[in-house]
mmCIF file of C-alpha atoms and ligand atoms in Angstrom:
data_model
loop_
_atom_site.group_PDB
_atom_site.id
_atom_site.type_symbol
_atom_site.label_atom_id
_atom_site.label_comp_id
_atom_site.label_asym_id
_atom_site.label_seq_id
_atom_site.Cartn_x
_atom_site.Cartn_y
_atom_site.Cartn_z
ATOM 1 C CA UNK X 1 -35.836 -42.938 6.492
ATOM 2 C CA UNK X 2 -33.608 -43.186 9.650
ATOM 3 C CA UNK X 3 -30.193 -42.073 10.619
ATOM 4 C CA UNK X 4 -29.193 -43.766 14.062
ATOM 5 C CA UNK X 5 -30.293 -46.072 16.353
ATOM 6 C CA UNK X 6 -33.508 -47.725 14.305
ATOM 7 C CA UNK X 7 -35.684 -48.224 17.597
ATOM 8 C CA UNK X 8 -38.722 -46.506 15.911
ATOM 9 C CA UNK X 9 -37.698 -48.505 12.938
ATOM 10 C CA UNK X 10 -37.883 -51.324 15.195
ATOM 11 C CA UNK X 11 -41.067 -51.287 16.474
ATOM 12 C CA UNK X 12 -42.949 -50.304 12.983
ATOM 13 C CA UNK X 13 -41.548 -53.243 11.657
ATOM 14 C CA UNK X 14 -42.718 -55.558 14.381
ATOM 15 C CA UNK X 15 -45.972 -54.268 14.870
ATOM 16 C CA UNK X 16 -46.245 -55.203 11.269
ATOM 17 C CA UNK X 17 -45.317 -58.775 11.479
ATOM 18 C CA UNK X 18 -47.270 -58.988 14.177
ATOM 19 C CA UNK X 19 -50.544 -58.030 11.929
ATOM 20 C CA UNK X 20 -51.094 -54.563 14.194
ATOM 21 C CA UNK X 21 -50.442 -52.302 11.529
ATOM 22 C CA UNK X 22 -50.588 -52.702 7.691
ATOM 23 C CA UNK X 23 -47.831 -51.309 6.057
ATOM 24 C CA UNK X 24 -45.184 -52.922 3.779
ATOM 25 C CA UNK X 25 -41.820 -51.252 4.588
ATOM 26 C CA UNK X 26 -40.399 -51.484 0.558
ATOM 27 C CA UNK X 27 -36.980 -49.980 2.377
ATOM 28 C CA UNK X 28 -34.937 -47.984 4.781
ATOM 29 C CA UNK X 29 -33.048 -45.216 3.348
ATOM 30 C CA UNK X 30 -30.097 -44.421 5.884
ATOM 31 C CA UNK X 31 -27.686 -41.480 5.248
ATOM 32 C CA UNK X 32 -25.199 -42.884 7.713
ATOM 33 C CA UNK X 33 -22.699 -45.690 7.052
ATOM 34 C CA UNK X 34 -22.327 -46.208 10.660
ATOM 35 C CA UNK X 35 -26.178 -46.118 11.992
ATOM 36 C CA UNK X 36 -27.008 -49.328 14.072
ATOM 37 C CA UNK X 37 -30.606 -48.903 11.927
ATOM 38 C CA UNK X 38 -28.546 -50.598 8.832
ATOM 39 C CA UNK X 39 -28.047 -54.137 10.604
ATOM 40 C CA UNK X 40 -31.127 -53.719 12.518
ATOM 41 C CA UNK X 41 -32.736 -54.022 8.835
ATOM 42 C CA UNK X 42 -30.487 -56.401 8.220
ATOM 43 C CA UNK X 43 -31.440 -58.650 10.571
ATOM 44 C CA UNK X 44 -35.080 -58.076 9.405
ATOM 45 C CA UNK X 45 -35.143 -58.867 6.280
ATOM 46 C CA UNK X 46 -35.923 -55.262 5.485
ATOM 47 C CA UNK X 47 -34.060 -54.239 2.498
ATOM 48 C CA UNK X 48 -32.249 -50.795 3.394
ATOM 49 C CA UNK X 49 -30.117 -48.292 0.925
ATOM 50 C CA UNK X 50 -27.294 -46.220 2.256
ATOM 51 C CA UNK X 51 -27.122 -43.114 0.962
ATOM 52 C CA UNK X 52 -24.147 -40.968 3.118
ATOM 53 C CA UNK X 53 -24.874 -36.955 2.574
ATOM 54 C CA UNK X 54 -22.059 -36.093 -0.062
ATOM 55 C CA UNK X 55 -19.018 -34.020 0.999
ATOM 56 C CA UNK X 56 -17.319 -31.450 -0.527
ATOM 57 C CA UNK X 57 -19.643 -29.183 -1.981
ATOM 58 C CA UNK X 58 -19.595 -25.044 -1.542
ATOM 59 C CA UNK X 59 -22.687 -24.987 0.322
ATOM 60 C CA UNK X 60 -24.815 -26.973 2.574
ATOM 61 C CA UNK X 61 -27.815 -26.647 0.191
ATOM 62 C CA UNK X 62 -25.944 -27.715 -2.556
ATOM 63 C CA UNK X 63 -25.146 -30.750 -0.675
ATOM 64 C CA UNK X 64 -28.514 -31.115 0.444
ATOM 65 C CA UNK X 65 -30.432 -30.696 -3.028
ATOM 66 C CA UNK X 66 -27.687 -33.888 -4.527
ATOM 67 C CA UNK X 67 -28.006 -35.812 -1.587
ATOM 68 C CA UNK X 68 -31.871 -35.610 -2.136
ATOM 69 C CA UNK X 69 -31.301 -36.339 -5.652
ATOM 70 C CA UNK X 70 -30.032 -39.666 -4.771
ATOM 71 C CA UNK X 71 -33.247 -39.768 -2.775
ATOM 72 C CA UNK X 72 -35.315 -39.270 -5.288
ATOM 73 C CA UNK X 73 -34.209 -41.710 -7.825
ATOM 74 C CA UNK X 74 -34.500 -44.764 -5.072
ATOM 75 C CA UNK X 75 -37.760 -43.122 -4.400
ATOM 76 C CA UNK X 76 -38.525 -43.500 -8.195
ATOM 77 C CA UNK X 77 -37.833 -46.519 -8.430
ATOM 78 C CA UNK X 78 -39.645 -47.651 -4.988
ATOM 79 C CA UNK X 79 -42.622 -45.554 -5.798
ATOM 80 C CA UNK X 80 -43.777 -45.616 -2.017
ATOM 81 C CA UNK X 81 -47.120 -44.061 -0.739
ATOM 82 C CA UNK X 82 -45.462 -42.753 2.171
ATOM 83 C CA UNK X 83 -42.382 -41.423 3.731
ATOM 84 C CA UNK X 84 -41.995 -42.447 7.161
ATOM 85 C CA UNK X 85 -39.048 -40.723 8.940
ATOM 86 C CA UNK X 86 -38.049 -42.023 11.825
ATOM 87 C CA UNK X 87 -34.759 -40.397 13.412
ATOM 88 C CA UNK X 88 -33.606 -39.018 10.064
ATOM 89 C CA UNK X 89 -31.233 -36.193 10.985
ATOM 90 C CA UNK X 90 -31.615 -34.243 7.777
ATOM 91 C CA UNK X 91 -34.212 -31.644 6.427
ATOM 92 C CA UNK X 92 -35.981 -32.720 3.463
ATOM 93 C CA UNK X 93 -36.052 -29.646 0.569
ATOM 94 C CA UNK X 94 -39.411 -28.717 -0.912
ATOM 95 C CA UNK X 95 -38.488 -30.432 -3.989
ATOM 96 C CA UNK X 96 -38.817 -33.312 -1.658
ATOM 97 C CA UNK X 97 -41.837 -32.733 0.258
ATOM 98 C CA UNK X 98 -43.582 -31.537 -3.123
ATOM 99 C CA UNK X 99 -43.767 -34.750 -4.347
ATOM 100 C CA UNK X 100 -45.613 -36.448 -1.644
ATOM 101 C CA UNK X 101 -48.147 -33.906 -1.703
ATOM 102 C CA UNK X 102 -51.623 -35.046 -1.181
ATOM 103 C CA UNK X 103 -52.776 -32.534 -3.785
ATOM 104 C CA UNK X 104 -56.414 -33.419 -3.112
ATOM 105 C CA UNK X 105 -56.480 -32.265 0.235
ATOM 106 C CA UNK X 106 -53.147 -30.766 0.791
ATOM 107 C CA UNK X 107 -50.740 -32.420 3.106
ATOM 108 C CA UNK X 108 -47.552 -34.375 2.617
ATOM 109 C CA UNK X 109 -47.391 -38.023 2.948
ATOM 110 C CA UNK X 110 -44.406 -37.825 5.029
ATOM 111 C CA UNK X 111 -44.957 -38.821 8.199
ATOM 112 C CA UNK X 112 -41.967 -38.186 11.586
ATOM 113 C CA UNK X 113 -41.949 -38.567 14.825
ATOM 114 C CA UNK X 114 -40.606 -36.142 16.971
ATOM 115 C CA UNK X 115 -39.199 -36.364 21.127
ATOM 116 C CA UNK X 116 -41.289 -33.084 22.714
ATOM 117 C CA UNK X 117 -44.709 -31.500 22.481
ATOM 118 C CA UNK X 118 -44.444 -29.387 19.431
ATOM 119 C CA UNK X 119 -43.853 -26.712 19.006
ATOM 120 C CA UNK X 120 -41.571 -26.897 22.142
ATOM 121 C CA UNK X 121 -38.120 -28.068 21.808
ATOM 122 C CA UNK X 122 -37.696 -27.751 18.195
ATOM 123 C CA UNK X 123 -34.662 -29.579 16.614
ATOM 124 C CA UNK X 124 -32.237 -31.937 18.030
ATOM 125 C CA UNK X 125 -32.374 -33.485 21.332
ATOM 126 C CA UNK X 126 -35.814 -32.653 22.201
ATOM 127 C CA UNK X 127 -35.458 -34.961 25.296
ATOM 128 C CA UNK X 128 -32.609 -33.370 27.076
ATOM 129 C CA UNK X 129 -34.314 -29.915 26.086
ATOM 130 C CA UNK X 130 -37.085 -30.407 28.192
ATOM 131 C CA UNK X 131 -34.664 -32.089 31.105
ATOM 132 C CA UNK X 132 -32.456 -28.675 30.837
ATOM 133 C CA UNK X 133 -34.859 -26.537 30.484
ATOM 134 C CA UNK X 134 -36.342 -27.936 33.951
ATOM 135 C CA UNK X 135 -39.718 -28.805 32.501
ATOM 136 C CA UNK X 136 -42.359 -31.242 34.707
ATOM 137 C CA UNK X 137 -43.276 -33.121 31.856
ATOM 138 C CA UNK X 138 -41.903 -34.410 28.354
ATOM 139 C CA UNK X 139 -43.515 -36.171 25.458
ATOM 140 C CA UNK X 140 -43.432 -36.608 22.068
ATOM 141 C CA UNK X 141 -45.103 -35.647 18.817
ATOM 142 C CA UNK X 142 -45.945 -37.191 15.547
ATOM 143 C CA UNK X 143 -46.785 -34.884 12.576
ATOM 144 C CA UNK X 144 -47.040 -34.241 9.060
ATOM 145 C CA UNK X 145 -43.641 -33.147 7.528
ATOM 146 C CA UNK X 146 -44.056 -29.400 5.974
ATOM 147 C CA UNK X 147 -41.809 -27.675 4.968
ATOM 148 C CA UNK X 148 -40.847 -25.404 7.646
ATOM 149 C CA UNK X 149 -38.641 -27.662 10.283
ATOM 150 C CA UNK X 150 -40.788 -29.639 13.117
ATOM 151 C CA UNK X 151 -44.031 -27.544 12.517
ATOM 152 C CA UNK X 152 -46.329 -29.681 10.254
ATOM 153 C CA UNK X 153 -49.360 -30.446 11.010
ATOM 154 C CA UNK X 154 -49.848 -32.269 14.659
ATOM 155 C CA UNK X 155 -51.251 -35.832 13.987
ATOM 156 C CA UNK X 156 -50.450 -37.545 17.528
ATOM 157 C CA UNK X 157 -49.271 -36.474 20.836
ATOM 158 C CA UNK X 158 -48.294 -38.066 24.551
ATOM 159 C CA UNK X 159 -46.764 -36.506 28.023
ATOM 160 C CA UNK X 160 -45.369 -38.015 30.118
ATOM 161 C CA UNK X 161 -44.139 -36.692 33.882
ATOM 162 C CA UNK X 162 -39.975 -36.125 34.127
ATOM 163 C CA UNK X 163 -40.492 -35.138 37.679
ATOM 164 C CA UNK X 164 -38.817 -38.209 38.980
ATOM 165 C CA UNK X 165 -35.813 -39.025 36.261
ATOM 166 C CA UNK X 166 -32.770 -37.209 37.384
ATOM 167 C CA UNK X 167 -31.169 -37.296 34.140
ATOM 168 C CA UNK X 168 -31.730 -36.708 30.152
ATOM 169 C CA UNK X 169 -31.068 -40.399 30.147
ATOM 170 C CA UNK X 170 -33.766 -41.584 31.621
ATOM 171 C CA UNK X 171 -36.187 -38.895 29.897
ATOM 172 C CA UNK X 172 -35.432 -40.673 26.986
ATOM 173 C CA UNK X 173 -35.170 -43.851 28.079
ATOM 174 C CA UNK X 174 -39.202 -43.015 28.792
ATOM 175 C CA UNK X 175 -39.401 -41.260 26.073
ATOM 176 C CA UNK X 176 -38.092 -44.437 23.648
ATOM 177 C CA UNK X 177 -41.025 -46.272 25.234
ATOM 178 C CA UNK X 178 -44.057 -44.054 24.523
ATOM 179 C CA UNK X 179 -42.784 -43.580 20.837
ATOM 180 C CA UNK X 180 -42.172 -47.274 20.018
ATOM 181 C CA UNK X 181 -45.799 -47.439 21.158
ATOM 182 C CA UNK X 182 -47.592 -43.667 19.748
ATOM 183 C CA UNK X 183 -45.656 -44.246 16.407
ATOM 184 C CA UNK X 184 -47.267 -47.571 14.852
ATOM 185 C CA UNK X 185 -50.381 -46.259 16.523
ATOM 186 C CA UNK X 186 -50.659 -43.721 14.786
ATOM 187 C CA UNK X 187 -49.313 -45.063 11.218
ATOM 188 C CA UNK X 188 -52.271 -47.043 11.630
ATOM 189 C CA UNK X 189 -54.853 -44.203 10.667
ATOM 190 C CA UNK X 190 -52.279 -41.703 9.196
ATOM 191 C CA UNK X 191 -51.079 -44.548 6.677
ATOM 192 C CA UNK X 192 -54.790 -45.751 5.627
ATOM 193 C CA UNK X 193 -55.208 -42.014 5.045
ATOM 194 C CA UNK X 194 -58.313 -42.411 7.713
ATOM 195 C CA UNK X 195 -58.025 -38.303 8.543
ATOM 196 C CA UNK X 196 -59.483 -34.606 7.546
ATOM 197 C CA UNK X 197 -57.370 -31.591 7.840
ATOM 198 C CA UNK X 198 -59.327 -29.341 8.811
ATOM 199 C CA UNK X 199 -58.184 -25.297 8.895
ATOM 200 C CA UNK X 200 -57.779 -23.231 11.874
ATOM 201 C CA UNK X 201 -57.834 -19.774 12.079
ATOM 202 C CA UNK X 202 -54.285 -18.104 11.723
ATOM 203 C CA UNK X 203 -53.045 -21.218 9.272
ATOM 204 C CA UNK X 204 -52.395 -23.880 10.953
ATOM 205 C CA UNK X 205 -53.962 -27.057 10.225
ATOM 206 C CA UNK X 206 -55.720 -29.715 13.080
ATOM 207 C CA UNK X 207 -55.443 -33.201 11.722
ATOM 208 C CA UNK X 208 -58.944 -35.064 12.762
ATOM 209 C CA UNK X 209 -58.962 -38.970 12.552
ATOM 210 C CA UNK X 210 -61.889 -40.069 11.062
HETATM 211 C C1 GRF I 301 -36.235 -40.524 18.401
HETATM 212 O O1 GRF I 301 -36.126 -39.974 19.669
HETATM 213 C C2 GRF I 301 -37.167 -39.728 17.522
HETATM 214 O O2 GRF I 301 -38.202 -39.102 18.232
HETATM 215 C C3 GRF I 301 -36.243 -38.681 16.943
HETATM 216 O O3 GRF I 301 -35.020 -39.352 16.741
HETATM 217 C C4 GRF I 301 -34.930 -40.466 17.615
HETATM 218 C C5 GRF I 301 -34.737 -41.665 16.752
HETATM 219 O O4 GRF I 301 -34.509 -42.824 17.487
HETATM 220 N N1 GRF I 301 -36.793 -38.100 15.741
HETATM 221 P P1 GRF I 301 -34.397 -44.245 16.757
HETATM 222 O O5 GRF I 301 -33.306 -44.116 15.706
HETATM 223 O O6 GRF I 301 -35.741 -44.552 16.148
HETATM 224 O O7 GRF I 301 -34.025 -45.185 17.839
#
């Protein structure tokens, strides 16, 4: 699922033609007409379905819970394993997450990658958070999606220094590299399922790879 630019769309797909990481990408469900990830799918043979967020409804969770029926009945018809969100700018309901639930050993098999070291720089723009906020280093995060927003459980993370980039730019122009490389990485184990969560005290979970 992917909203924008498609780079992390990008390199999951290539890393699986190129036999790194076995996956079959059934499709890419975009919520924006205008996202660059549409032709990028295009152009791989990757079939996508645009689904733009409906307008015109009283509230935003209204919106939200028939946008994410629309979801679902792609996802019913796809019946895919996993949900792999990669720059998808919209927060998935329970309803949602609920039905990806490894009820077995209770996680969601929705997988997303996010630009800071969780839990710093929640939400948007992680990058240019850590840039602002005059931070030495940035990096980025991949995690299991749970409900509450950029919290699930921590599956994979890199720094990297900012010391020398003099603008959010080039933070995430460094950024853009690590996560083309961390993200099929770690699809690699998280997709095959190849992990324990194991239970920390206070709640939280610490994903182990096997
Ligand atoms: C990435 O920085 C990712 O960490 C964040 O959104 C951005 C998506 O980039 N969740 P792209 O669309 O994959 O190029």
């Amino acid at each position: 699922m992917a909203s924008g630019r498609g780079s992390n769309f990008d390199a999951i797909d290539q890393a699986i033609q190129q036999k790194d990481l076995s996956a079959e990408i059934l499709s890419v469900i975009c919520d924006r007409p205008a996202a660059p990830v549409l032709e990028k799918a295009r152009l791989r043979g990757v079939p996508a379905h645009l689904l733009p967020f409906p307008e015109g409804y009283r509230s935003r969770h209204e919106a939200r819970l028939a946008h994410e029926e629309k979801v679902l009945e792609v996802l019913e018809n796809l019946q895919p394993r996993f949900l792999v969100l990669a720059g998808y700018m919209r927060i998935l309901t329970s309803n949602l997450i609920e039905r990806f639930r490894s009820e077995l050993r209770d996680y969601s098999r929705i997988v997303n990658i996010h630009p800071s070291i969780l839990p710093a720089f929640p939400g948007v723009g992680g990058y240019a958070q850590a840039f602002r906020y005059g931070a030495k280093v940035a990096g980025v995060t991949v995690h299991l999606v749970e409900k509450e927003v950029d919290a699930g459980p921590i599956c994979a993370q890199e720094v990297f220094s900012i010391v020398e980039c003099e603008t959010e730019q080039e933070v995430e122009r460094k950024g853009l590299e690590v996560e083309r490389r961390i993200y099929p990485q770690t699809l690699k184990w998280v997709l095959s399922e190849q992990f324990t969560p194991v239970p920390r005290e206070g709640g939280r979970v610490y994903v182990r790879k096997n």
